[in-house]
mmCIF file with all atom_site columns, C-alpha atoms in Angstrom:
data_model
loop_
_atom_site.group_PDB
_atom_site.id
_atom_site.type_symbol
_atom_site.label_atom_id
_atom_site.label_alt_id
_atom_site.label_comp_id
_atom_site.label_asym_id
_atom_site.label_entity_id
_atom_site.label_seq_id
_atom_site.pdbx_PDB_ins_code
_atom_site.Cartn_x
_atom_site.Cartn_y
_atom_site.Cartn_z
_atom_site.occupancy
_atom_site.B_iso_or_equiv
_atom_site.pdbx_formal_charge
_atom_site.auth_seq_id
_atom_site.auth_comp_id
_atom_site.auth_asym_id
_atom_site.auth_atom_id
_atom_site.pdbx_PDB_model_num
ATOM 1  C CA . UNK A 1 1  ? 7.422   -11.504 8.323   1.00 70.00 ? 1  UNK A CA 1
ATOM 2  C CA . UNK A 1 2  ? 4.609   -10.821 10.772  1.00 75.00 ? 2  UNK A CA 1
ATOM 3  C CA . UNK A 1 3  ? 4.178   -14.544 11.457  1.00 74.00 ? 3  UNK A CA 1
ATOM 4  C CA . UNK A 1 4  ? 7.863   -14.795 12.376  1.00 78.00 ? 4  UNK A CA 1
ATOM 5  C CA . UNK A 1 5  ? 7.571   -11.930 14.862  1.00 76.00 ? 5  UNK A CA 1
ATOM 6  C CA . UNK A 1 6  ? 9.497   -9.443  12.716  1.00 79.00 ? 6  UNK A CA 1
ATOM 7  C CA . UNK A 1 7  ? 6.927   -6.655  13.049  1.00 79.00 ? 7  UNK A CA 1
ATOM 8  C CA . UNK A 1 8  ? 3.469   -5.530  12.037  1.00 81.00 ? 8  UNK A CA 1
ATOM 9  C CA . UNK A 1 9  ? 1.890   -4.717  8.679   1.00 80.00 ? 9  UNK A CA 1
ATOM 10 C CA . UNK A 1 10 ? -0.975  -2.671  7.311   1.00 76.00 ? 10 UNK A CA 1
ATOM 11 C CA . UNK A 1 11 ? -2.679  -4.731  4.641   1.00 77.00 ? 11 UNK A CA 1
ATOM 12 C CA . UNK A 1 12 ? -5.790  -4.320  2.539   1.00 76.00 ? 12 UNK A CA 1
ATOM 13 C CA . UNK A 1 13 ? -8.558  -6.767  3.322   1.00 72.00 ? 13 UNK A CA 1
ATOM 14 C CA . UNK A 1 14 ? -7.988  -8.616  0.056   1.00 73.00 ? 14 UNK A CA 1
ATOM 15 C CA . UNK A 1 15 ? -4.437  -9.563  1.066   1.00 72.00 ? 15 UNK A CA 1
ATOM 16 C CA . UNK A 1 16 ? -5.034  -10.995 4.531   1.00 68.00 ? 16 UNK A CA 1
ATOM 17 C CA . UNK A 1 17 ? -7.488  -13.780 5.220   1.00 67.00 ? 17 UNK A CA 1
ATOM 18 C CA . UNK A 1 18 ? -7.701  -15.752 8.488   1.00 62.00 ? 18 UNK A CA 1
ATOM 19 C CA . UNK A 1 19 ? -7.584  -19.005 6.509   1.00 61.00 ? 19 UNK A CA 1
ATOM 20 C CA . UNK A 1 20 ? -4.297  -18.031 4.838   1.00 64.00 ? 20 UNK A CA 1
ATOM 21 C CA . UNK A 1 21 ? -1.171  -20.144 5.350   1.00 58.00 ? 21 UNK A CA 1
ATOM 22 C CA . UNK A 1 22 ? -0.141  -18.163 8.425   1.00 62.00 ? 22 UNK A CA 1
ATOM 23 C CA . UNK A 1 23 ? -3.671  -17.482 9.702   1.00 61.00 ? 23 UNK A CA 1
ATOM 24 C CA . UNK A 1 24 ? -3.149  -19.454 12.899  1.00 70.00 ? 24 UNK A CA 1
ATOM 25 C CA . UNK A 1 25 ? 0.031   -17.489 13.758  1.00 73.00 ? 25 UNK A CA 1
ATOM 26 C CA . UNK A 1 26 ? -1.162  -13.927 13.232  1.00 77.00 ? 26 UNK A CA 1
ATOM 27 C CA . UNK A 1 27 ? -3.933  -11.732 14.554  1.00 79.00 ? 27 UNK A CA 1
ATOM 28 C CA . UNK A 1 28 ? -5.689  -8.860  12.811  1.00 79.00 ? 28 UNK A CA 1
ATOM 29 C CA . UNK A 1 29 ? -7.624  -5.758  13.800  1.00 80.00 ? 29 UNK A CA 1
ATOM 30 C CA . UNK A 1 30 ? -9.918  -3.799  11.510  1.00 79.00 ? 30 UNK A CA 1
ATOM 31 C CA . UNK A 1 31 ? -8.756  -0.178  11.385  1.00 77.00 ? 31 UNK A CA 1
ATOM 32 C CA . UNK A 1 32 ? -10.964 0.954   8.513   1.00 75.00 ? 32 UNK A CA 1
ATOM 33 C CA . UNK A 1 33 ? -11.485 4.661   8.597   1.00 75.00 ? 33 UNK A CA 1
ATOM 34 C CA . UNK A 1 34 ? -9.161  5.131   11.549  1.00 66.00 ? 34 UNK A CA 1
ATOM 35 C CA . UNK A 1 35 ? -5.980  5.746   9.586   1.00 67.00 ? 35 UNK A CA 1
ATOM 36 C CA . UNK A 1 36 ? -4.711  9.242   8.829   1.00 73.00 ? 36 UNK A CA 1
ATOM 37 C CA . UNK A 1 37 ? -3.854  10.397  5.326   1.00 76.00 ? 37 UNK A CA 1
ATOM 38 C CA . UNK A 1 38 ? -0.335  9.289   4.452   1.00 76.00 ? 38 UNK A CA 1
ATOM 39 C CA . UNK A 1 39 ? 1.876   11.058  1.953   1.00 80.00 ? 39 UNK A CA 1
ATOM 40 C CA . UNK A 1 40 ? 3.504   8.706   -0.527  1.00 79.00 ? 40 UNK A CA 1
ATOM 41 C CA . UNK A 1 41 ? 5.854   9.212   -3.413  1.00 82.00 ? 41 UNK A CA 1
ATOM 42 C CA . UNK A 1 42 ? 7.113   7.403   -6.463  1.00 82.00 ? 42 UNK A CA 1
ATOM 43 C CA . UNK A 1 43 ? 10.866  6.797   -6.568  1.00 83.00 ? 43 UNK A CA 1
ATOM 44 C CA . UNK A 1 44 ? 13.176  5.351   -9.191  1.00 85.00 ? 44 UNK A CA 1
ATOM 45 C CA . UNK A 1 45 ? 16.864  5.140   -9.880  1.00 87.00 ? 45 UNK A CA 1
ATOM 46 C CA . UNK A 1 46 ? 18.419  8.407   -10.959 1.00 89.00 ? 46 UNK A CA 1
ATOM 47 C CA . UNK A 1 47 ? 19.308  8.428   -14.640 1.00 91.00 ? 47 UNK A CA 1
ATOM 48 C CA . UNK A 1 48 ? 16.949  5.632   -15.619 1.00 91.00 ? 48 UNK A CA 1
ATOM 49 C CA . UNK A 1 49 ? 13.711  6.244   -17.469 1.00 89.00 ? 49 UNK A CA 1
ATOM 50 C CA . UNK A 1 50 ? 10.308  5.235   -16.185 1.00 87.00 ? 50 UNK A CA 1
ATOM 51 C CA . UNK A 1 51 ? 8.517   2.409   -17.984 1.00 86.00 ? 51 UNK A CA 1
ATOM 52 C CA . UNK A 1 52 ? 5.266   3.367   -19.696 1.00 90.00 ? 52 UNK A CA 1
ATOM 53 C CA . UNK A 1 53 ? 3.238   1.638   -16.967 1.00 88.00 ? 53 UNK A CA 1
ATOM 54 C CA . UNK A 1 54 ? 4.908   3.729   -14.248 1.00 88.00 ? 54 UNK A CA 1
ATOM 55 C CA . UNK A 1 55 ? 4.353   6.924   -16.246 1.00 91.00 ? 55 UNK A CA 1
ATOM 56 C CA . UNK A 1 56 ? 0.671   6.031   -16.563 1.00 92.00 ? 56 UNK A CA 1
ATOM 57 C CA . UNK A 1 57 ? 0.433   5.283   -12.825 1.00 90.00 ? 57 UNK A CA 1
ATOM 58 C CA . UNK A 1 58 ? 2.019   8.658   -12.085 1.00 90.00 ? 58 UNK A CA 1
ATOM 59 C CA . UNK A 1 59 ? -0.451  10.384  -14.430 1.00 93.00 ? 59 UNK A CA 1
ATOM 60 C CA . UNK A 1 60 ? -3.431  8.704   -12.726 1.00 92.00 ? 60 UNK A CA 1
ATOM 61 C CA . UNK A 1 61 ? -2.089  9.489   -9.241  1.00 89.00 ? 61 UNK A CA 1
ATOM 62 C CA . UNK A 1 62 ? -1.518  13.149  -10.110 1.00 91.00 ? 62 UNK A CA 1
ATOM 63 C CA . UNK A 1 63 ? -5.025  13.395  -11.575 1.00 94.00 ? 63 UNK A CA 1
ATOM 64 C CA . UNK A 1 64 ? -6.526  11.830  -8.444  1.00 89.00 ? 64 UNK A CA 1
ATOM 65 C CA . UNK A 1 65 ? -4.586  14.262  -6.259  1.00 86.00 ? 65 UNK A CA 1
ATOM 66 C CA . UNK A 1 66 ? -5.819  17.234  -8.305  1.00 90.00 ? 66 UNK A CA 1
ATOM 67 C CA . UNK A 1 67 ? -9.437  16.060  -7.963  1.00 90.00 ? 67 UNK A CA 1
ATOM 68 C CA . UNK A 1 68 ? -9.019  15.478  -4.224  1.00 82.00 ? 68 UNK A CA 1
ATOM 69 C CA . UNK A 1 69 ? -7.463  18.899  -3.634  1.00 84.00 ? 69 UNK A CA 1
ATOM 70 C CA . UNK A 1 70 ? -10.316 20.841  -5.278  1.00 85.00 ? 70 UNK A CA 1
#
């Protein structure tokens, strides 16, 4: 979408490479360490159950938050 002019994106270094298919149509800036903490959440459709992988992700995320908040 960025290459078509539809906006901007924050991407990890592993996702964007200058030699990628759209590398000649997009420009990047390194903002490592300059980004504020962002609150994120996990959402799913009401009434449906979470798959085991999502439950495990939630467990790991909650553990990481508890360690960070000490």
